[in-house]
PDB file of C-alpha atoms in Angstrom:
ATOM      1  CA  MET A 238      45.639 -11.229   2.058  1.00 77.00           C
ATOM      2  CA  SER A 239      45.259 -12.070   5.713  1.00 92.00           C
ATOM      3  CA  GLU A 240      42.804 -10.914   8.333  1.00 94.00           C
ATOM      4  CA  GLY A 241      42.309 -11.694  11.986  1.00 95.00           C
ATOM      5  CA  MET A 242      43.590 -10.805  15.403  1.00 96.00           C
ATOM      6  CA  VAL A 243      47.163  -9.574  15.807  1.00 96.00           C
ATOM      7  CA  ASP A 244      48.720  -9.934  19.257  1.00 96.00           C
ATOM      8  CA  ILE A 245      50.562  -6.699  20.086  1.00 95.00           C
ATOM      9  CA  GLY A 246      51.558  -7.793  23.573  1.00 93.00           C
ATOM     10  CA  SER A 247      49.232  -5.537  25.544  1.00 90.00           C
ATOM     11  CA  GLY A 248      46.184  -6.743  23.643  1.00 92.00           C
ATOM     12  CA  ARG A 249      44.866  -8.162  20.377  1.00 95.00           C
ATOM     13  CA  LEU A 250      43.626  -5.980  17.526  1.00 97.00           C
ATOM     14  CA  TRP A 251      41.614  -7.161  14.539  1.00 98.00           C
ATOM     15  CA  THR A 252      43.640  -6.452  11.408  1.00 98.00           C
ATOM     16  CA  ARG A 253      43.337  -6.674   7.628  1.00 98.00           C
ATOM     17  CA  ASP A 254      46.688  -6.993   5.857  1.00 98.00           C
ATOM     18  CA  GLU A 255      46.888  -7.272   2.081  1.00 97.00           C
ATOM     19  CA  GLY A 256      49.189  -6.532  -0.811  1.00 97.00           C
ATOM     20  CA  SER A 257      52.954  -6.163  -0.860  1.00 96.00           C
ATOM     21  CA  GLY A 258      55.436  -3.343  -1.198  1.00 96.00           C
ATOM     22  CA  PRO A 259      55.935  -0.176   0.877  1.00 97.00           C
ATOM     23  CA  ALA A 260      53.655  -0.202   3.904  1.00 98.00           C
ATOM     24  CA  LEU A 261      50.519   1.929   4.204  1.00 98.00           C
ATOM     25  CA  VAL A 262      48.814   1.867   7.608  1.00 98.00           C
ATOM     26  CA  PHE A 263      45.223   3.154   7.670  1.00 98.00           C
ATOM     27  CA  LEU A 264      43.717   4.486  10.918  1.00 98.00           C
ATOM     28  CA  HIS A 265      39.939   4.918  11.135  1.00 98.00           C
ATOM     29  CA  GLY A 266      37.799   7.554  12.806  1.00 98.00           C
ATOM     30  CA  PHE A 267      35.692   7.408  15.969  1.00 98.00           C
ATOM     31  CA  SER A 268      32.720   4.984  15.878  1.00 98.00           C
ATOM     32  CA  PHE A 269      34.058   3.407  12.680  1.00 98.00           C
ATOM     33  CA  ASP A 270      36.390   0.478  11.967  1.00 98.00           C
ATOM     34  CA  HIS A 271      38.825  -0.849   9.371  1.00 98.00           C
ATOM     35  CA  ARG A 272      36.050  -1.053   6.752  1.00 98.00           C
ATOM     36  CA  GLN A 273      36.192   2.735   6.443  1.00 98.00           C
ATOM     37  CA  TRP A 274      39.251   2.248   4.237  1.00 98.00           C
ATOM     38  CA  ALA A 275      37.827  -0.290   1.778  1.00 98.00           C
ATOM     39  CA  PRO A 276      38.157   2.010  -1.289  1.00 98.00           C
ATOM     40  CA  GLN A 277      41.775   2.792  -0.412  1.00 98.00           C
ATOM     41  CA  MET A 278      42.738  -0.800   0.350  1.00 98.00           C
ATOM     42  CA  GLU A 279      41.339  -1.860  -3.030  1.00 98.00           C
ATOM     43  CA  ARG A 280      43.177   0.928  -4.848  1.00 98.00           C
ATOM     44  CA  PHE A 281      46.617   0.565  -3.259  1.00 98.00           C
ATOM     45  CA  ARG A 282      46.954  -3.157  -2.523  1.00 97.00           C
ATOM     46  CA  ASP A 283      48.517  -3.813  -5.926  1.00 96.00           C
ATOM     47  CA  THR A 284      51.466  -1.515  -5.194  1.00 96.00           C
ATOM     48  CA  SER A 285      51.661  -1.374  -1.395  1.00 97.00           C
ATOM     49  CA  ARG A 286      51.258  -3.496   1.674  1.00 98.00           C
ATOM     50  CA  CYS A 287      48.013  -2.122   3.115  1.00 98.00           C
ATOM     51  CA  ILE A 288      47.172  -2.575   6.788  1.00 98.00           C
ATOM     52  CA  ALA A 289      43.933  -1.415   8.389  1.00 98.00           C
ATOM     53  CA  TYR A 290      43.049  -2.418  11.924  1.00 98.00           C
ATOM     54  CA  ASP A 291      40.294  -1.822  14.451  1.00 98.00           C
ATOM     55  CA  LEU A 292      41.363   0.455  17.292  1.00 98.00           C
ATOM     56  CA  ARG A 293      40.661  -0.721  20.843  1.00 96.00           C
ATOM     57  CA  GLY A 294      36.944  -0.878  21.459  1.00 95.00           C
ATOM     58  CA  PHE A 295      36.024  -0.468  17.808  1.00 98.00           C
ATOM     59  CA  GLY A 296      35.075  -3.074  15.217  1.00 97.00           C
ATOM     60  CA  ARG A 297      36.156  -6.529  16.322  1.00 97.00           C
ATOM     61  CA  SER A 298      38.888  -5.357  18.695  1.00 97.00           C
ATOM     62  CA  ALA A 299      38.076  -5.727  22.390  1.00 93.00           C
ATOM     63  CA  PRO A 300      37.587  -2.622  24.545  1.00 94.00           C
ATOM     64  CA  PRO A 301      40.458  -1.577  26.809  1.00 93.00           C
ATOM     65  CA  ALA A 302      40.774  -3.337  30.148  1.00 90.00           C
ATOM     66  CA  GLU A 303      43.490  -1.020  31.460  1.00 93.00           C
ATOM     67  CA  PRO A 304      45.134   2.318  30.583  1.00 95.00           C
ATOM     68  CA  TYR A 305      46.371   2.400  26.987  1.00 96.00           C
ATOM     69  CA  ASP A 306      47.731   4.753  24.345  1.00 95.00           C
ATOM     70  CA  HIS A 307      46.650   4.405  20.709  1.00 96.00           C
ATOM     71  CA  VAL A 308      50.137   5.568  19.722  1.00 96.00           C
ATOM     72  CA  LEU A 309      51.814   2.777  21.657  1.00 95.00           C
ATOM     73  CA  ASP A 310      49.336   0.319  20.114  1.00 97.00           C
ATOM     74  CA  LEU A 311      50.341   1.588  16.676  1.00 97.00           C
ATOM     75  CA  GLN A 312      54.029   1.256  17.484  1.00 97.00           C
ATOM     76  CA  ALA A 313      53.476  -2.306  18.725  1.00 97.00           C
ATOM     77  CA  MET A 314      51.512  -3.110  15.567  1.00 97.00           C
ATOM     78  CA  ILE A 315      54.309  -1.756  13.364  1.00 97.00           C
ATOM     79  CA  GLU A 316      56.921  -3.761  15.256  1.00 97.00           C
ATOM     80  CA  THR A 317      54.834  -6.943  15.324  1.00 97.00           C
ATOM     81  CA  LEU A 318      54.207  -6.816  11.570  1.00 97.00           C
ATOM     82  CA  GLY A 319      57.830  -5.870  10.822  1.00 96.00           C
ATOM     83  CA  LEU A 320      56.956  -2.678   8.963  1.00 97.00           C
ATOM     84  CA  GLU A 321      59.761  -0.301   7.971  1.00 95.00           C
ATOM     85  CA  SER A 322      59.069   3.416   7.520  1.00 96.00           C
ATOM     86  CA  PRO A 323      55.329   3.059   6.898  1.00 98.00           C
ATOM     87  CA  VAL A 324      53.154   5.824   5.535  1.00 98.00           C
ATOM     88  CA  LEU A 325      50.358   6.569   8.003  1.00 98.00           C
ATOM     89  CA  VAL A 326      46.934   7.537   6.650  1.00 98.00           C
ATOM     90  CA  GLY A 327      44.354   8.615   9.212  1.00 98.00           C
ATOM     91  CA  LEU A 328      40.959  10.272   9.347  1.00 98.00           C
ATOM     92  CA  SER A 329      39.625  12.219  12.342  1.00 98.00           C
ATOM     93  CA  LEU A 330      40.646  10.188  15.433  1.00 97.00           C
ATOM     94  CA  GLY A 331      42.954   8.157  13.200  1.00 98.00           C
ATOM     95  CA  ALA A 332      44.642  11.341  11.997  1.00 97.00           C
ATOM     96  CA  ASN A 333      45.169  12.380  15.627  1.00 95.00           C
ATOM     97  CA  ILE A 334      46.882   9.070  16.286  1.00 96.00           C
ATOM     98  CA  ALA A 335      49.055   9.309  13.172  1.00 97.00           C
ATOM     99  CA  MET A 336      50.222  12.818  14.033  1.00 96.00           C
ATOM    100  CA  SER A 337      50.879  11.945  17.657  1.00 94.00           C
ATOM    101  CA  TYR A 338      52.871   8.910  16.545  1.00 95.00           C
ATOM    102  CA  ALA A 339      55.017  11.040  14.241  1.00 95.00           C
ATOM    103  CA  ALA A 340      55.608  13.520  17.076  1.00 94.00           C
ATOM    104  CA  ARG A 341      56.710  10.775  19.461  1.00 94.00           C
ATOM    105  CA  TYR A 342      58.756   8.825  16.884  1.00 93.00           C
ATOM    106  CA  PRO A 343      60.099  11.475  14.473  1.00 91.00           C
ATOM    107  CA  ASP A 344      62.083   9.074  12.291  1.00 90.00           C
ATOM    108  CA  ALA A 345      59.640   6.166  12.211  1.00 93.00           C
ATOM    109  CA  ALA A 346      56.995   7.175   9.660  1.00 95.00           C
ATOM    110  CA  ALA A 347      57.945   7.930   6.069  1.00 95.00           C
ATOM    111  CA  LYS A 348      54.978  10.261   5.498  1.00 98.00           C
ATOM    112  CA  LEU A 349      51.648  11.258   6.990  1.00 98.00           C
ATOM    113  CA  ALA A 350      48.274  11.802   5.331  1.00 98.00           C
ATOM    114  CA  LEU A 351      45.892  13.488   7.783  1.00 98.00           C
ATOM    115  CA  ALA A 352      42.244  13.805   6.744  1.00 98.00           C
ATOM    116  CA  SER A 353      39.563  15.662   8.739  1.00 98.00           C
ATOM    117  CA  SER A 354      41.901  15.689  11.715  1.00 97.00           C
ATOM    118  CA  GLY A 355      41.052  16.807  15.209  1.00 93.00           C
ATOM    119  CA  LEU A 356      43.572  18.498  17.490  1.00 92.00           C
ATOM    120  CA  PRO A 357      43.342  18.176  21.282  1.00 84.00           C
ATOM    121  CA  GLY A 358      43.751  21.552  22.897  1.00 87.00           C
ATOM    122  CA  PHE A 359      42.264  23.365  19.922  1.00 92.00           C
ATOM    123  CA  GLU A 360      39.689  25.913  21.073  1.00 93.00           C
ATOM    124  CA  TRP A 361      36.412  25.168  19.296  1.00 95.00           C
ATOM    125  CA  GLN A 362      33.985  28.033  18.712  1.00 94.00           C
ATOM    126  CA  GLU A 363      31.072  25.584  18.569  1.00 94.00           C
ATOM    127  CA  GLU A 364      30.468  22.339  20.479  1.00 95.00           C
ATOM    128  CA  ARG A 365      32.945  19.693  19.390  1.00 96.00           C
ATOM    129  CA  PRO A 366      30.939  16.916  17.685  1.00 97.00           C
ATOM    130  CA  PRO A 367      32.348  13.999  19.748  1.00 96.00           C
ATOM    131  CA  ASP A 368      31.580  15.940  22.942  1.00 96.00           C
ATOM    132  CA  ALA A 369      27.996  16.431  21.776  1.00 97.00           C
ATOM    133  CA  ALA A 370      27.659  12.689  21.170  1.00 97.00           C
ATOM    134  CA  LYS A 371      29.112  11.812  24.574  1.00 97.00           C
ATOM    135  CA  ALA A 372      26.727  14.214  26.309  1.00 97.00           C
ATOM    136  CA  HIS A 373      23.795  12.673  24.457  1.00 98.00           C
ATOM    137  CA  ALA A 374      24.963   9.177  25.431  1.00 97.00           C
ATOM    138  CA  ASP A 375      25.231  10.176  29.086  1.00 97.00           C
ATOM    139  CA  ALA A 376      21.589  11.261  28.974  1.00 97.00           C
ATOM    140  CA  HIS A 377      20.062   8.703  26.612  1.00 97.00           C
ATOM    141  CA  GLY A 378      22.407   5.726  26.293  1.00 96.00           C
ATOM    142  CA  ALA A 379      24.650   4.450  23.526  1.00 96.00           C
ATOM    143  CA  GLU A 380      22.004   2.894  21.291  1.00 95.00           C
ATOM    144  CA  ALA A 381      19.996   6.119  21.060  1.00 97.00           C
ATOM    145  CA  THR A 382      23.202   8.030  20.440  1.00 98.00           C
ATOM    146  CA  LYS A 383      23.868   6.112  17.243  1.00 98.00           C
ATOM    147  CA  ALA A 384      20.876   7.822  15.618  1.00 97.00           C
ATOM    148  CA  PHE A 385      21.893  11.175  17.114  1.00 98.00           C
ATOM    149  CA  TRP A 386      25.433  10.725  15.756  1.00 98.00           C
ATOM    150  CA  LEU A 387      24.310   9.828  12.248  1.00 98.00           C
ATOM    151  CA  ASP A 388      21.949  12.825  12.217  1.00 98.00           C
ATOM    152  CA  HIS A 389      24.620  15.233  13.451  1.00 98.00           C
ATOM    153  CA  PRO A 390      25.436  18.098  11.032  1.00 97.00           C
ATOM    154  CA  LEU A 391      28.967  16.683  10.882  1.00 97.00           C
ATOM    155  CA  PHE A 392      27.634  14.037   8.483  1.00 98.00           C
ATOM    156  CA  ALA A 393      25.121  16.165   6.568  1.00 98.00           C
ATOM    157  CA  SER A 394      27.098  15.909   3.323  1.00 98.00           C
ATOM    158  CA  LEU A 395      26.597  12.134   3.300  1.00 98.00           C
ATOM    159  CA  GLY A 396      23.111  12.843   1.971  1.00 98.00           C
ATOM    160  CA  ASP A 397      24.723  13.502  -1.400  1.00 98.00           C
ATOM    161  CA  TYR A 398      26.784  10.303  -1.333  1.00 98.00           C
ATOM    162  CA  PRO A 399      24.519   7.237  -0.881  1.00 98.00           C
ATOM    163  CA  GLU A 400      27.298   4.625  -0.954  1.00 98.00           C
ATOM    164  CA  ALA A 401      29.331   6.505   1.645  1.00 98.00           C
ATOM    165  CA  ALA A 402      26.226   7.010   3.774  1.00 98.00           C
ATOM    166  CA  ALA A 403      25.432   3.295   3.678  1.00 98.00           C
ATOM    167  CA  ALA A 404      28.988   2.406   4.717  1.00 98.00           C
ATOM    168  CA  VAL A 405      28.901   4.861   7.600  1.00 98.00           C
ATOM    169  CA  ARG A 406      25.493   3.629   8.778  1.00 98.00           C
ATOM    170  CA  GLU A 407      26.699   0.030   8.763  1.00 98.00           C
ATOM    171  CA  MET A 408      29.825   0.805  10.800  1.00 98.00           C
ATOM    172  CA  VAL A 409      27.969   2.917  13.356  1.00 98.00           C
ATOM    173  CA  ALA A 410      25.283   0.230  13.684  1.00 98.00           C
ATOM    174  CA  ASP A 411      28.005  -2.309  14.468  1.00 98.00           C
ATOM    175  CA  TYR A 412      29.856  -0.013  16.902  1.00 98.00           C
ATOM    176  CA  SER A 413      29.595  -1.331  20.466  1.00 96.00           C
ATOM    177  CA  GLY A 414      29.165   2.137  21.952  1.00 97.00           C
ATOM    178  CA  TRP A 415      31.722   1.270  24.623  1.00 97.00           C
ATOM    179  CA  HIS A 416      33.396   4.703  24.605  1.00 96.00           C
ATOM    180  CA  TRP A 417      29.993   6.354  25.100  1.00 97.00           C
ATOM    181  CA  GLU A 418      29.083   4.144  28.050  1.00 95.00           C
ATOM    182  CA  ASN A 419      32.417   3.953  29.864  1.00 95.00           C
ATOM    183  CA  ALA A 420      35.218   6.161  31.128  1.00 92.00           C
ATOM    184  CA  ASP A 421      37.916   5.686  28.509  1.00 93.00           C
ATOM    185  CA  PRO A 422      41.309   5.020  30.201  1.00 95.00           C
ATOM    186  CA  ARG A 423      43.197   6.265  27.161  1.00 93.00           C
ATOM    187  CA  PHE A 424      46.261   8.418  27.797  1.00 90.00           C
ATOM    188  CA  VAL A 425      48.580  10.295  25.443  1.00 83.00           C
ATOM    189  CA  SER A 426      52.341   9.908  25.835  1.00 77.00           C
ATOM    190  CA  PRO A 427      54.597  12.978  25.480  1.00 75.00           C
ATOM    191  CA  PRO A 428      55.098  14.881  23.262  1.00 72.00           C
ATOM    192  CA  GLY A 429      51.488  14.078  22.530  1.00 69.00           C
ATOM    193  CA  GLN A 430      49.611  16.088  19.947  1.00 78.00           C
ATOM    194  CA  ASP A 431      52.297  18.672  19.149  1.00 89.00           C
ATOM    195  CA  PRO A 432      52.313  19.531  15.426  1.00 93.00           C
ATOM    196  CA  ASP A 433      55.607  21.390  15.860  1.00 93.00           C
ATOM    197  CA  ALA A 434      57.312  18.089  16.760  1.00 93.00           C
ATOM    198  CA  VAL A 435      56.332  16.424  13.469  1.00 95.00           C
ATOM    199  CA  THR A 436      59.113  16.252  10.889  1.00 95.00           C
ATOM    200  CA  ALA A 437      57.631  13.754   8.421  1.00 96.00           C
ATOM    201  CA  ARG A 438      56.352  15.085   5.131  1.00 97.00           C
ATOM    202  CA  THR A 439      52.621  15.562   5.660  1.00 98.00           C
ATOM    203  CA  LEU A 440      49.543  15.852   3.470  1.00 98.00           C
ATOM    204  CA  VAL A 441      46.631  17.562   5.214  1.00 98.00           C
ATOM    205  CA  MET A 442      43.234  16.911   3.616  1.00 98.00           C
ATOM    206  CA  SER A 443      40.101  18.846   4.511  1.00 98.00           C
ATOM    207  CA  GLY A 444      36.489  18.702   3.381  1.00 98.00           C
ATOM    208  CA  GLY A 445      35.021  22.037   2.348  1.00 98.00           C
ATOM    209  CA  ARG A 446      31.701  20.945   3.888  1.00 98.00           C
ATOM    210  CA  ASP A 447      33.198  19.619   7.114  1.00 98.00           C
ATOM    211  CA  ALA A 448      32.453  21.277  10.478  1.00 98.00           C
ATOM    212  CA  LYS A 449      34.195  24.634  10.775  1.00 97.00           C
ATOM    213  CA  GLY A 450      36.340  23.458  13.662  1.00 97.00           C
ATOM    214  CA  TYR A 451      37.843  20.643  11.622  1.00 98.00           C
ATOM    215  CA  ARG A 452      38.462  22.982   8.696  1.00 98.00           C
ATOM    216  CA  ASP A 453      40.205  25.432  11.020  1.00 98.00           C
ATOM    217  CA  ILE A 454      42.315  22.628  12.462  1.00 97.00           C
ATOM    218  CA  ALA A 455      43.432  21.655   8.951  1.00 98.00           C
ATOM    219  CA  THR A 456      44.723  25.201   8.461  1.00 98.00           C
ATOM    220  CA  VAL A 457      46.570  25.068  11.787  1.00 97.00           C
ATOM    221  CA  LEU A 458      48.194  21.736  10.969  1.00 97.00           C
ATOM    222  CA  ALA A 459      49.242  22.859   7.497  1.00 97.00           C
ATOM    223  CA  SER A 460      50.903  25.932   8.975  1.00 97.00           C
ATOM    224  CA  ARG A 461      52.576  24.332  11.995  1.00 96.00           C
ATOM    225  CA  ILE A 462      53.869  21.053  10.562  1.00 96.00           C
ATOM    226  CA  ARG A 463      57.067  22.064   8.845  1.00 94.00           C
ATOM    227  CA  ASN A 464      56.749  19.789   5.793  1.00 94.00           C
ATOM    228  CA  ALA A 465      53.000  20.034   5.264  1.00 97.00           C
ATOM    229  CA  SER A 466      50.718  20.851   2.368  1.00 97.00           C
ATOM    230  CA  LEU A 467      46.941  21.307   2.385  1.00 98.00           C
ATOM    231  CA  VAL A 468      44.418  19.963  -0.117  1.00 98.00           C
ATOM    232  CA  THR A 469      40.747  20.905   0.229  1.00 98.00           C
ATOM    233  CA  PHE A 470      37.961  18.723  -1.152  1.00 98.00           C
ATOM    234  CA  GLU A 471      35.362  21.449  -1.610  1.00 98.00           C
ATOM    235  CA  GLU A 472      32.388  19.137  -2.215  1.00 98.00           C
ATOM    236  CA  ALA A 473      33.164  16.687   0.591  1.00 98.00           C
ATOM    237  CA  GLY A 474      32.401  16.710   4.280  1.00 98.00           C
ATOM    238  CA  HIS A 475      34.033  14.894   7.177  1.00 98.00           C
ATOM    239  CA  MET A 476      34.118  11.459   5.508  1.00 98.00           C
ATOM    240  CA  LEU A 477      35.934  12.651   2.425  1.00 97.00           C
ATOM    241  CA  ASN A 478      37.708   9.346   1.722  1.00 98.00           C
ATOM    242  CA  LEU A 479      34.325   7.634   1.314  1.00 98.00           C
ATOM    243  CA  GLU A 480      32.445  10.522  -0.271  1.00 98.00           C
ATOM    244  CA  LEU A 481      35.045  11.203  -2.971  1.00 98.00           C
ATOM    245  CA  PRO A 482      37.140   8.012  -3.022  1.00 98.00           C
ATOM    246  CA  ASP A 483      38.491   8.440  -6.553  1.00 98.00           C
ATOM    247  CA  ARG A 484      39.779  11.938  -5.882  1.00 98.00           C
ATOM    248  CA  PHE A 485      41.065  10.947  -2.446  1.00 98.00           C
ATOM    249  CA  ASN A 486      42.947   8.029  -3.978  1.00 98.00           C
ATOM    250  CA  ALA A 487      44.388  10.204  -6.731  1.00 98.00           C
ATOM    251  CA  VAL A 488      45.590  12.853  -4.282  1.00 98.00           C
ATOM    252  CA  LEU A 489      47.074  10.210  -2.007  1.00 98.00           C
ATOM    253  CA  ALA A 490      48.781   8.446  -4.927  1.00 98.00           C
ATOM    254  CA  GLU A 491      50.357  11.715  -6.063  1.00 97.00           C
ATOM    255  CA  PHE A 492      51.552  12.381  -2.510  1.00 98.00           C
ATOM    256  CA  LEU A 493      53.068   8.912  -2.238  1.00 97.00           C
ATOM    257  CA  ALA A 494      54.909   9.418  -5.518  1.00 95.00           C
ATOM    258  CA  THR A 495      56.534  12.712  -4.503  1.00 88.00           C
ATOM    259  CA  GLN A 496      60.170  12.592  -3.506  1.00 73.00           C
ATOM    260  CA  GLU A 497      61.146  13.487   0.039  1.00 53.00           C
ATOM    261  CA  GLU A 498      62.511  16.973   0.475  1.00 46.00           C
ATOM    262  CA  VAL A 499      64.717  18.187   3.290  1.00 39.00           C
ATOM    263  CA  SER A 500      63.441  21.343   4.959  1.00 38.00           C
TER     264      SER A 500
END
């Protein structure tokens, strides 16, 4: 096992790399960091090379100093670590990045596992949770927004999962709040967030207690990605990998074991 900064050329990202075998790259959600994937790293490190890193501005990775694309960061990480046909596992923001990567590089990822994914351009019927947090930060500052974020209905189901709630609280407490206090220079390279451009076999995972918008997005992704299947975790909310880690791991293990099919 190794952990520390990895130089990807355009920056340095804090990375945890353990195990050996086929590569699994884990991509965390907004306001979180690589620790989000602790239950999955522990489960799969005996059979896979597991990589989880802090996106720019999250965890121990420095905030962006110039325009950047999470997808290009991911590609640089994959090249720097010498990974071949990795499986990408993302939640929320991380799922966005994984899908966008697979759209831009159709032959690069072996498979995708997208949990609680967002979808830029999707028309929300209610206020999108990250937008609500940003608005609160603009009015009250980043530190006050941490409490607002943790109390948001998006995370209501954590009340039934004390260990998951503690992990989420710890990560949000450690989050710098940079994206709430600054104009994020992130850009998305074409073809961007186009589910129709994704050819990799894809597992879409959705929490039955997640916000309606995220549940609707899961349905859209499962229908538009040509090699996709949908699994719903009825008792879980947005943080389903932490709330129901054993079931999440079992579903992911089954997905990894399935043979590729040509559509």
